[in-house]
Each structure stands twice: as structure tokens, then as C-alpha cells.
Coordinates of C-alpha atoms in Angstrom, one line a residue:
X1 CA 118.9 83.2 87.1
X2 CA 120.9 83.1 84.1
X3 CA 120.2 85.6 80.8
X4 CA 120.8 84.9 77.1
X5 CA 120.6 88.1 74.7
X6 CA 120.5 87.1 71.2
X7 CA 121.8 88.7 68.1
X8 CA 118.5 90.1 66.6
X9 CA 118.7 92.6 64.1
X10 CA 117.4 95.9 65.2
X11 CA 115.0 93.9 67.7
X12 CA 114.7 92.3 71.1
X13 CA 115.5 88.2 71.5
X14 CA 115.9 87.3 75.4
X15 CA 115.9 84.0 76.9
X16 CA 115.4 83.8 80.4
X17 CA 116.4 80.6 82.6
X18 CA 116.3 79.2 86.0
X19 CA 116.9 75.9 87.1
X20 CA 115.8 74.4 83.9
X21 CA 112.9 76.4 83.3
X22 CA 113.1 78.6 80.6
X23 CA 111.2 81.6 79.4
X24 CA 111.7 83.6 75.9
X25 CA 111.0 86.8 75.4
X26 CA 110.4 88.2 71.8
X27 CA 112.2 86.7 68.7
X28 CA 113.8 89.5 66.8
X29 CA 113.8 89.7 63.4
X30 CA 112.9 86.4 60.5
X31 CA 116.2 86.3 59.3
X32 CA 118.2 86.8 62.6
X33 CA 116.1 84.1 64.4
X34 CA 117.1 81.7 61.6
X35 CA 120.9 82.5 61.7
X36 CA 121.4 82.9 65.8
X37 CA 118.5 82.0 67.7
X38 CA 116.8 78.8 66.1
X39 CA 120.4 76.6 66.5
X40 CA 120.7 77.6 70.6
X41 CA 116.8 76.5 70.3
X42 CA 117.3 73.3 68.8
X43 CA 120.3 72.9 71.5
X44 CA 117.9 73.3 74.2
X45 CA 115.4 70.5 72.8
X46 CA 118.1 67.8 72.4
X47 CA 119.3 68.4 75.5
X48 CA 115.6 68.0 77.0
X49 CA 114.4 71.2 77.6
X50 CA 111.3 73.5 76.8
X51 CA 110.0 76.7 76.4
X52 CA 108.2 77.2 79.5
X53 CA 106.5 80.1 77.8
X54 CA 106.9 82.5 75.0
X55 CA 106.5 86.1 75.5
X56 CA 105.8 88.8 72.5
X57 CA 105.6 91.8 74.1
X58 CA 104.1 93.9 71.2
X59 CA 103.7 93.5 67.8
X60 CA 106.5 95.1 66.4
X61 CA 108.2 93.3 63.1
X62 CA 111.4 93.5 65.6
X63 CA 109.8 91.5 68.4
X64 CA 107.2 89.3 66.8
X65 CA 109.1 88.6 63.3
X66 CA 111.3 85.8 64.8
X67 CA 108.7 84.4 67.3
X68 CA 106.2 83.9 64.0
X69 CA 109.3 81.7 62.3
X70 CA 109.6 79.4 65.7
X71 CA 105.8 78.5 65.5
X72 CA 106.3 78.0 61.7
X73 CA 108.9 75.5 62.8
X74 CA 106.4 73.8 65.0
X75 CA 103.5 74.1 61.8
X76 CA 105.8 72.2 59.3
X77 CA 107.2 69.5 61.8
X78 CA 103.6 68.6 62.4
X79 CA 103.0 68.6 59.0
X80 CA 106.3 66.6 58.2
X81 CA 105.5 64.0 60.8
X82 CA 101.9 63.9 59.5
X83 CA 102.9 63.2 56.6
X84 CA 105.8 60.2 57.5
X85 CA 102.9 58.4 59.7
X86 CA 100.6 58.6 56.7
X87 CA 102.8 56.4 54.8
X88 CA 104.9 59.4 52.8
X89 CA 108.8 58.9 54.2
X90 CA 110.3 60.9 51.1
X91 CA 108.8 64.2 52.3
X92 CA 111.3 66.4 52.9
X93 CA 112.6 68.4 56.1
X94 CA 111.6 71.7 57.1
X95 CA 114.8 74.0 56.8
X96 CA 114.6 75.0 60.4
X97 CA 115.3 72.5 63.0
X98 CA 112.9 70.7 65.6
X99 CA 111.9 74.0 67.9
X100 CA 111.4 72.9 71.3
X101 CA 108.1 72.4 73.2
X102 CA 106.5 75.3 74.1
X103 CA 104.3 75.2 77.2
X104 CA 102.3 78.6 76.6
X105 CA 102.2 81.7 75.6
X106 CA 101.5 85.4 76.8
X107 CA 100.8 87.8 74.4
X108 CA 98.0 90.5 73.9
X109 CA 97.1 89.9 70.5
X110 CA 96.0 92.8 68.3
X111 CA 92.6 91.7 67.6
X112 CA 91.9 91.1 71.5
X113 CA 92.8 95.0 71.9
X114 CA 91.6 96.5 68.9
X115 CA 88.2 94.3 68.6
X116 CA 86.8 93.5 65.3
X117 CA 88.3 96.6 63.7
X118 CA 92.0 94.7 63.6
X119 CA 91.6 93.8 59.8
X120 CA 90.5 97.0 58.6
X121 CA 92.8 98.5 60.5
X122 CA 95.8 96.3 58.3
X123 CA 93.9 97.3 55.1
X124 CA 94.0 100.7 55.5
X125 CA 97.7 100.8 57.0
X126 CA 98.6 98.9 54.1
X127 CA 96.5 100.9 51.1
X128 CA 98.3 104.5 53.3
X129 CA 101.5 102.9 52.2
X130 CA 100.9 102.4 49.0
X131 CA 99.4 105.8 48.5
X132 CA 102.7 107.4 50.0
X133 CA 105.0 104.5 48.3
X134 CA 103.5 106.4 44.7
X135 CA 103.8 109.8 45.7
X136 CA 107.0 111.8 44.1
X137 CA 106.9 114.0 46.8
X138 CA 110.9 113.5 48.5
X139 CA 109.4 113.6 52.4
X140 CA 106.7 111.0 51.5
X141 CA 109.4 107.8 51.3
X142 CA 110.0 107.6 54.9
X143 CA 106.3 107.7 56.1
X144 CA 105.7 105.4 53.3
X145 CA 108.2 103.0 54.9
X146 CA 106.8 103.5 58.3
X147 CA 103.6 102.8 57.2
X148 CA 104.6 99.6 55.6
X149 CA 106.6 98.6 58.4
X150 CA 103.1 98.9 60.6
X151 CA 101.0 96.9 58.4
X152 CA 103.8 94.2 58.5
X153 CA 103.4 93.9 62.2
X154 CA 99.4 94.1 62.2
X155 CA 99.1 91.7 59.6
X156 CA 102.3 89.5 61.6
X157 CA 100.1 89.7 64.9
X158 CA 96.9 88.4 63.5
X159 CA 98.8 85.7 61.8
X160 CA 100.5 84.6 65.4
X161 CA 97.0 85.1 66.7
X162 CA 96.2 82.0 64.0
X163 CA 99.0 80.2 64.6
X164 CA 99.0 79.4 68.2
X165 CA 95.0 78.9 68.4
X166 CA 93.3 75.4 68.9
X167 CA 92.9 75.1 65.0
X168 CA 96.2 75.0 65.0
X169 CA 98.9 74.4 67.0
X170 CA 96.7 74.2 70.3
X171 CA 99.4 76.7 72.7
X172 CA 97.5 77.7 76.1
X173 CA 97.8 82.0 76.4
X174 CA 97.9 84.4 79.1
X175 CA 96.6 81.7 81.5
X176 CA 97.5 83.7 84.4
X177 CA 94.8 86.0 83.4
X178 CA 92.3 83.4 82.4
X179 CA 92.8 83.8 78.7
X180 CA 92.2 86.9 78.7
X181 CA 94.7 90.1 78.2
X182 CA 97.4 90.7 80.3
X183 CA 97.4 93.6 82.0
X184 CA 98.4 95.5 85.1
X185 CA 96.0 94.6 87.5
X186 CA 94.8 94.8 91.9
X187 CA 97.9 96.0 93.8
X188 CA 98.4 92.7 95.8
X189 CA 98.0 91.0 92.3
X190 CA 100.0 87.0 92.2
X191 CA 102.7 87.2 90.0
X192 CA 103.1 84.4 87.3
X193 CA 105.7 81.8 88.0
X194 CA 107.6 79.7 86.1
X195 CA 109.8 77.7 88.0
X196 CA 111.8 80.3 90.8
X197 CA 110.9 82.9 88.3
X198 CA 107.7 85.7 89.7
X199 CA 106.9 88.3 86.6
X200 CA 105.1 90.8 88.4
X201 CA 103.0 92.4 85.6
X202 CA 103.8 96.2 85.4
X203 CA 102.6 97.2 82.1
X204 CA 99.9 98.2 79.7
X205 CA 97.4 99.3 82.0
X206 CA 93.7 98.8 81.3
X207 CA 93.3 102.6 81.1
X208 CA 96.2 102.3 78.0
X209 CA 94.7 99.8 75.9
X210 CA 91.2 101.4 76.2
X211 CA 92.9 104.4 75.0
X212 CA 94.9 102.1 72.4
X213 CA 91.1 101.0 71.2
X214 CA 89.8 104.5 71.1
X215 CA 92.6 105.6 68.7
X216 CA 92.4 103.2 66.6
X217 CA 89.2 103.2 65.7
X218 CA 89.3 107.2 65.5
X219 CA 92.0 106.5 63.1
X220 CA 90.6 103.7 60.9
X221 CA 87.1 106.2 60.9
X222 CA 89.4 109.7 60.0
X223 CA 91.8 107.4 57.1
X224 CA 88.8 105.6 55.5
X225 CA 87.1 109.4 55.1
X226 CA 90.2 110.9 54.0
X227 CA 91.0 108.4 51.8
X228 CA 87.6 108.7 50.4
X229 CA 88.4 112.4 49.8
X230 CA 91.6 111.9 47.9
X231 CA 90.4 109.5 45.8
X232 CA 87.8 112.3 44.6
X233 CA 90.4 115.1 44.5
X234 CA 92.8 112.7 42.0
X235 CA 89.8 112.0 40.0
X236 CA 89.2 115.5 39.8
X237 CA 92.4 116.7 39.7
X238 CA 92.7 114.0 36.9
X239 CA 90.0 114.7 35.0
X240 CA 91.1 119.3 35.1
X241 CA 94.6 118.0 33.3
X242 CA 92.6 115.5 30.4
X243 CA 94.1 112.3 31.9
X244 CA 92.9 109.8 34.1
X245 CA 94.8 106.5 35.7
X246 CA 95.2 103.4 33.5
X247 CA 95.7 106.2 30.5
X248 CA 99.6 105.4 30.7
X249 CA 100.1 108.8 31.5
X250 CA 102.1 108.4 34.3
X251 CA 103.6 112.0 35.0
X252 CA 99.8 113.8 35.5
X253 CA 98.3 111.2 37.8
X254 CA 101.9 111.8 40.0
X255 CA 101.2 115.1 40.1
X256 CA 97.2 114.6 40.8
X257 CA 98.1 112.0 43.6
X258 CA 100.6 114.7 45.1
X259 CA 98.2 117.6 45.3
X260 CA 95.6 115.6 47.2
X261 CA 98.4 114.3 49.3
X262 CA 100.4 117.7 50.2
X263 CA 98.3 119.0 52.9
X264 CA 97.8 115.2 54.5
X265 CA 101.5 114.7 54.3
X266 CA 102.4 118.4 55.7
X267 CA 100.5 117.0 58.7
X268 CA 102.6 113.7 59.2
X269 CA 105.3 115.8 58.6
X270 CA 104.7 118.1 61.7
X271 CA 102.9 115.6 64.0
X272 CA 106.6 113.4 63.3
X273 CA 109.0 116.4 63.8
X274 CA 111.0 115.0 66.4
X275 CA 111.9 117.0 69.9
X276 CA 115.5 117.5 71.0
X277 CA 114.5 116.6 74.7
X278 CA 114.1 112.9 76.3
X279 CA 111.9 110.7 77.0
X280 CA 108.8 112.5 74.9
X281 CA 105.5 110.4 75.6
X282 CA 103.9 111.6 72.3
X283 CA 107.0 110.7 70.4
X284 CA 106.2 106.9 71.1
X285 CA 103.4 104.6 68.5
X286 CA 100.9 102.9 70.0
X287 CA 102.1 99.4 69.8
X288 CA 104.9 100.1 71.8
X289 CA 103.1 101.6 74.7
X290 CA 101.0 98.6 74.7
X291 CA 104.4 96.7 75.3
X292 CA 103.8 93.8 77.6
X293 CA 106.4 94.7 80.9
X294 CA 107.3 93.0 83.9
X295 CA 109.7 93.1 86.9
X296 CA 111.3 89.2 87.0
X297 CA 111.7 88.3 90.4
X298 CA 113.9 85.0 92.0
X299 CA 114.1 84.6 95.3
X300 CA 116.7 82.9 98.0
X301 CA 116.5 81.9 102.0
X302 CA 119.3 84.6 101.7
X303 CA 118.4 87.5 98.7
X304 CA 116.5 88.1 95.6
X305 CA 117.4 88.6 92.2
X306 CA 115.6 91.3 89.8
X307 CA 115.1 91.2 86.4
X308 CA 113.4 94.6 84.6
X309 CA 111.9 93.5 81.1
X310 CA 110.5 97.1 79.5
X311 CA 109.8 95.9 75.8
X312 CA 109.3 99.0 74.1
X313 CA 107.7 101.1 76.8
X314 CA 107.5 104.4 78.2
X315 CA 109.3 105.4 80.8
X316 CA 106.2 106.9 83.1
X317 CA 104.5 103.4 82.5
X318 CA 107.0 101.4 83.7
X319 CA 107.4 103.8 87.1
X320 CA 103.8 103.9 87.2
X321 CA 103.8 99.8 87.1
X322 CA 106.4 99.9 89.8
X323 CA 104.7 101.8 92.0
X324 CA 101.3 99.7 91.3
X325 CA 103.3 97.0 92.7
X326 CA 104.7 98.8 95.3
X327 CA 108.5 98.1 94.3
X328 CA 109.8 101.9 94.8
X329 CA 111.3 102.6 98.0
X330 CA 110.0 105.7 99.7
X331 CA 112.2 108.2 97.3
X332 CA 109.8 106.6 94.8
X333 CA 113.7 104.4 93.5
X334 CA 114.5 101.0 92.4
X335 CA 117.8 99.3 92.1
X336 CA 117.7 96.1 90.1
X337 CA 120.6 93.6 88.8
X338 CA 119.6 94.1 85.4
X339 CA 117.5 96.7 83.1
X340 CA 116.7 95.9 79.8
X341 CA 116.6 99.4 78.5
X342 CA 113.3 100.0 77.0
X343 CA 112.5 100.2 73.3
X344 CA 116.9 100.0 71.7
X345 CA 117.6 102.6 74.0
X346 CA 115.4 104.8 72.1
X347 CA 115.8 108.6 73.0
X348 CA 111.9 109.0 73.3
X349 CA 111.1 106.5 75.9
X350 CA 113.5 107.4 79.0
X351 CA 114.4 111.0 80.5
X352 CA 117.3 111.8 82.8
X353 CA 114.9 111.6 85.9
X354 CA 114.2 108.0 85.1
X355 CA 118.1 107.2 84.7
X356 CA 118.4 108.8 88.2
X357 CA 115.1 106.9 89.5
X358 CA 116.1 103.4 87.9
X359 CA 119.7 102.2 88.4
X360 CA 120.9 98.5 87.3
X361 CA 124.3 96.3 87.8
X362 CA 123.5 95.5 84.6
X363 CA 122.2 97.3 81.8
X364 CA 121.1 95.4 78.4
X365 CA 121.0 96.8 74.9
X366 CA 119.3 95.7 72.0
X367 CA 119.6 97.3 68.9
X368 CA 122.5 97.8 66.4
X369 CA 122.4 101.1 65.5
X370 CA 119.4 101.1 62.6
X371 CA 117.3 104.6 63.7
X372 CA 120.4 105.5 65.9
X373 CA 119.5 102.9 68.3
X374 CA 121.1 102.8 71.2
X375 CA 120.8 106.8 71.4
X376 CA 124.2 108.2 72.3
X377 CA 122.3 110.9 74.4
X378 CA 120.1 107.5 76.2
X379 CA 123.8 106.6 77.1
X380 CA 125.0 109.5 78.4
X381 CA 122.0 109.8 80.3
X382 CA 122.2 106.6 82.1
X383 CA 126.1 107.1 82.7
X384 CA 125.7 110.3 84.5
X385 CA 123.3 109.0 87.0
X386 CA 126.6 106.7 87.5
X387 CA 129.5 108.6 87.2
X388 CA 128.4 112.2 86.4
X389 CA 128.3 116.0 88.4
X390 CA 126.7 115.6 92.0
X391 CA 123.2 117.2 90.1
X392 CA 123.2 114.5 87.8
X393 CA 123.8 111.1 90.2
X394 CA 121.1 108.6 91.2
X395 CA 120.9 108.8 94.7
X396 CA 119.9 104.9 95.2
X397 CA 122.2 103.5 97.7
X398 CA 123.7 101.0 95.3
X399 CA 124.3 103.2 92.3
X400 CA 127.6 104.1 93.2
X401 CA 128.4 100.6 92.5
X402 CA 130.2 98.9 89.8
X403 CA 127.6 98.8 86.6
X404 CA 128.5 96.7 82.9
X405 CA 126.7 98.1 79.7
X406 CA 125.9 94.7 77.7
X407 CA 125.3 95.4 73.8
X408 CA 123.9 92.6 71.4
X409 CA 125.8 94.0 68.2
X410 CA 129.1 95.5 67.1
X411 CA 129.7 97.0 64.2
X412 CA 131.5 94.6 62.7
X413 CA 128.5 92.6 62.5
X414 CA 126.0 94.8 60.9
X415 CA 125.7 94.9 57.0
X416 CA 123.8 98.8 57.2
X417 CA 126.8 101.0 57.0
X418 CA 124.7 103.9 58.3
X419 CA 123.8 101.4 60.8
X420 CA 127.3 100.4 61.4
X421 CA 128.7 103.4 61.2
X422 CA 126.7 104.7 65.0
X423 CA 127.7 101.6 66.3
X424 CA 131.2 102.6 66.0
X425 CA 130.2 105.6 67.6
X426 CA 129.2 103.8 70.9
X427 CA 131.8 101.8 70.9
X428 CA 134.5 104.9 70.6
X429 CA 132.0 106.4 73.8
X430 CA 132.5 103.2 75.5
X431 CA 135.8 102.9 75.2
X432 CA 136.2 106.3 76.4
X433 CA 134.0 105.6 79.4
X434 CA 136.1 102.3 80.6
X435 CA 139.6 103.7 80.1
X436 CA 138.4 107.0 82.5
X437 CA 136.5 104.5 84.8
X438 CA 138.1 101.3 84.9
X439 CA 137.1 100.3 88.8
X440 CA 133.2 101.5 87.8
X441 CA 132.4 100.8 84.5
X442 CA 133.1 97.8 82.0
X443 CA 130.9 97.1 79.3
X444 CA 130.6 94.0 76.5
X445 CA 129.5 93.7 73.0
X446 CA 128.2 90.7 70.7
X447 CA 129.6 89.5 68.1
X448 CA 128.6 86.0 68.0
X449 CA 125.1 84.4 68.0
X450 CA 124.1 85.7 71.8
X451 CA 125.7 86.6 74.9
X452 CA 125.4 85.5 78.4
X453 CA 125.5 86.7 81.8
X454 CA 124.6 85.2 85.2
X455 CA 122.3 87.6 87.1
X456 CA 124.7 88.6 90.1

């Protein structure tokens, strides 16, 4: 089993081979896909190869951004060929090349676990970002942003949701399961295979996406009310200082719009603050603990190779998964050749106890530093259950092997300087790291379209 891990942006692009069978996980963002991923793609096609299957493991604009640009590949080819065989040769190329087949998809798509509420839901997302997008208030900008940033992805997933239906362009989904959501499932559950490839299925659990449901809907119910309510109190509020909207008095419907909005956005404020330990469960969105995980599993006559894929999940999901499966030893550990760390190496999705419970030969990183991704704390946290005090090491047999930290950025690559500025920061750690550990630790980073590793 062979790994490619594309330059993506802040996001997650990861092809996955074996023996000619290839499966891609997540596409990163629009522009990155263009620039790295969609040449390697069109590689693969003229050299006769397929997509086995796609995998979007939640809709973040990170994961799902690229994958929606490869199916609009696939849209104007069969458009462009339409139109050649209809007798209209001077109709121009699409600007992405020929994608290559794609055998099926698994994904569960927003509507499937939110029910009919999915389009409401991206109204309202979208008119709470606009409301906090006008507000003059200086803490508003950044839940503004975040709620823009989550009615891109709604709105993305229920246009993916179009795309690969039979109206369109016809692509099978989750036909392991029927059809029908992918979830974790009966303990002695067949994996899906694709070629030498098993995923085991270790995450979201039915129990999850009923939950996912449930809050939802509470939301959409609570946000239509409340913005009921502060529509009343700007009228009001309006109407007490003699002006009104459309008057072309800006400066008095600000201020209206920010009264009604101080005690809502005092709220965000202190539901956001963020906790100075790891791994916090209530610190991570929805969509990403609805993050589609499996443990990729390719077997010999002699050994097997293991492949944990995490998306943007939890940390106590993806133990829970592994023990669903019964892939924990009987200290409740796993060793595996490689770990994709879950959500950019996010401080809120792993603790030190998983670091300890969840060793790799190989750990994989993707994020370039936008919201401090990779976490320099994640880091250290996962290097002391290597190389740390004797209360901090893993106690899995082969953690006191050799271990390579693979990152799909660099600094010099990243136009944010914010951005590229941590990045430096993990590489100065790294560098650190390998000069005091050069017989344990060796690490890589990217700085051309992907990176590649053989799965030892």
C-alpha cells in the first residue's frame, strides 16, 4: 500500500493505492485541487487508471471544496463531448483536464443526516452571517466568518449531493451500506474492499448522527425564533432613535442591529472561549464529529499493513470505533504504520492519553498553519509518548521504535504570513527534535504538489 498526501490548503487530500486500485480521500481546498491535485489526477487517467472510489469524510469547505471541482470536471467533459457529438467541434475545453473514472462514492451527505431541514438549515447559517458580517461590534468578525465558512460547506454538500445523483452524473454511493449512510455498524461487520484494501468503518456512530439531527433541528427552531426577535428589537430600537433601514442613515440602524445582537453574541462569545487543555469534546462542530473514519487494512501470507484515516474526528470516537471492531489489544492499544492525525492536528480533537494509546511509524499532517494547525502542543504530545519522561511513554510494544512526522506544507509555500509564520515554528520544533533524536525521529515536509511514502 502506497500513500499520496497532497498539497491542500488548510484541508485534507489523500490518495490511497494498492496494486492499481486506488481510493481518494477528501479533495482539499478549490484552488489547491486545481494547482496540485487535478494534474497527478489526469496522470493517473492516461496512464489507465481510476478512482476506485471517492471518499468525503465531512463536509467541511477543506475536505469537500476540491472533491466538488473533480465532479465539475466530470460535468463539463460530458457536456463538452455532448456537445462535439452533436455536431459543435469549436466548443471549447473545460480548463481542468479529463478527471479519471470514478467507480463510486462514500459519503454521508448532509440532507441524508439532517432530513428535510438541510436547506433551512443553509438559509439560516447564511442570513446569521450576514447579521454578524453588519454588526460594528469588533468580536462579531470572527463568528461572522465562521458562520460564513459553515453555510459554504452546507450549501457545498447539497450541491455534491446533486452532482453525483442519477440526474446527473449517475456515481453509485455507500454501496456497502446499501445506499444508505455509512456508519459504524454489528461488531463482526464486513469491511469494504477495494482491491487488497479492507476499510473497517470506525466512525460516526448511529447514536452521533441522531444526536447530529437532534441539534440541528434544535438549532434551526432556537435561530429562526431569535432571529424573529431581533428583527423586532431593530425595528423597535429603530423606530426610539426616528430612523429606520433604507432611510440612509447608516450609523443608527448599526447601533440598533448591535443592541439586539450584544446579548446573542456575548453568548457565542462564552460557548467559543477556548480551554487550555487537550482533546475538549465540546470544543469540536458537528460536522467534524460526523467525520466518516476508518482503519485501512492490507493483508499478506506473511503480515498486515494498517492505515488509520480520522478525518476530523474526536479522539473518544475513533477509540470507541476501534474497540467496536475489536482492534485494541487487551491494554485497550493500537500500533499502526500510519496515523493520519485527526482534524490538522487540531488541539481539541486528541489528549495525551490518546497519543499514549495510539502510536504510528508514521504520522501524517495536514494543515499549513491557518488556525495554528498542526498545534505545537498536538506535537509535543504525540512526541512524548515517543521519546518523553517514563510517565509520559506509550507503552505499546513497538513505540519505542523509529517514528517519521510527514507534513503537507512548509512555510515557504504558504502565502498567509500569520499562517506561515507557525509553520516556521514547527519546523524550528522539528528540527530541534531530529538533531536531539537522530536514530528515533526523522520527519519530512512538502513543498511540491504531494508527497509520497510506501506504507512500511
Amino acid at each position: 500500500m502506497n500513500i499520496k498526501v497532497f498539497q491542500s490548503d488548510k484541508g485534507d487530500c489523500i490518495l490511497l493505492g494498492s496494486s492499481g486500485r486506488h481510493v481518494l480521500v477528501d479533495g482539499g481546498m478549490a484552488a489547491s485541487f486545481a494547482e496540485h491535485v487535478a494534474p497527478a489526477l489526469a496522470e493517473m487517467r492516461i496512464a489507465g487508471h481510476r478512482l476506485d472510489k471517492v471518499c468525503v469524510t465531512h463536509i467541511d469547505e477543506d475536505h469537500i471544496a476540491g472533491i466538488l471541482s473533480l465532479l465539475e470536471a466530470h460535468v463539463q467533459w460530458k457536456v463538452h463531448d455532448f456537445q462535439h457529438a452533436s455536431g459543435n467541434p469549436s466548443f471549447p475545453e473545460p480548463d481542468l483536464p479529463r478527471m479519471p473514472e470514478i467507480g463510486g462514492f462514500w459519503h454521508n451527505s448532509f440532507s441524508d443526516m439532517v432530513g428535510e431541514n438541510a436547506v433551512g438549515i443553509s438559509e439560516m447559517l447564511a442570513s446569521r452571517a450576514a447579521l454578524f458580517h453588519l454588526s460594528t461590534l469588533p468580536e462579531a468578525g470572527g463568528i461572522a466568518d465562521d458562520y460564513s465558512m459553515l453555510a459554504t460547506s452546507v450549501r457545498q454538500a447539497i450541491e455534491l449531493r446533486h452532482r453525483i445523483s442519477a440526474e446527473q452524473l449517475g456515481i453509485p454511493v455507500n454501496e456497502p451500506a446499501d445506499g444508505k449512510l455509512m456508519l459504524l455498524r454489528g461488531r463482526n461487520a464486513a469491511p469494504a474492499k477495494v482491491g487488497k484494501m479492507e476499510f473497517y468503518i470506525i466512525g460516526p456512530a448511529q447514536e452521533d448522527l441522531e444526536r447530529l439531527r437532534d441539534e440541528w433541528d434544535d438549532w434551526l427552531r432556537n435561530h429562526t425564533a431569535s432571529l424573529a426577535g431581533l428583527q423586532r428589537e431593530m425595528a423597535r430600537d429603530e423606530g426610539d432613535m426616528g430612523n429606520s433601514v433604507g432611510t440612509g442613515s447608516w450609523f443608527p440602524a448599526a447601533q440598533a442591529l448591535d443592541a439586539a445582537l450584544k446579548l446573542e453574541l456575548d453568548a457565542e462569545i462564552e460557548m467559543r472561549k477556548a480551554s487550555s487543555g487537550l482533546g475538549k469534546r465540546s470544543k469540536v462542530t458537528e460536522a467534524n464529529l460526523a467525520s466518516l473514519m476508518f482503519l485501512v487494512v492490507e493483508r499478506t501470507r506473511t503480515r498486515e499493513r494498517t492505515v488509520l484515516m480520522t478525518g476530523d474526528g474526536h479522539h473518544l470516537d475513533i477509540l470507541r470505533g476501534l474497540e467496536h471492531i475489536n482492534r485494541l489489544d487487551q491494554d485497550g492499544n493500537i500500533h499502526v504504520n500510519v496515523l493520519k492525525v485527526q482534524h490538522h492536528g487540531s488541539e481539541h480533537n486528541l489528549d495525551e492519553e490518546f497519543c499514549r494509546r495510539v502510536t504510528a511509524d508514521d504520522y501524517l499532517f495536514c494543515g499549513n498553519g491557518k488556525h495554528a494547525n498542526p498545534d505545537l502542543r498536538v506535537l509535543q504530545a504525540i512526541l512524548d509518548s515517543r521519546i518523553g519522561g517514563p510517565q509520559q511513554l506509550s507503552t505499546n510494544p513497538a513505540a519505542g521504535g523509529p517514528f517519521r512526522f510527514w507534513f503537507n506544507s512548509h512555510h515557504s509555500i504558504v502565502e498567509n504570513q500569520e499562517a506561515a509564520e507557525h509553520m516556521q515554528l514547527v519546523e524550528q520544533m522539528m528540527d530541534a527534535v531530529q538533531a536531539a533524536n537522530p536514530a528515533r525521529f526523522s520527519c519530512e515536509f512538502l513543498t511540491g504538489p504531494f508527497l509520497e511514502l510506501a506504507v512500511r
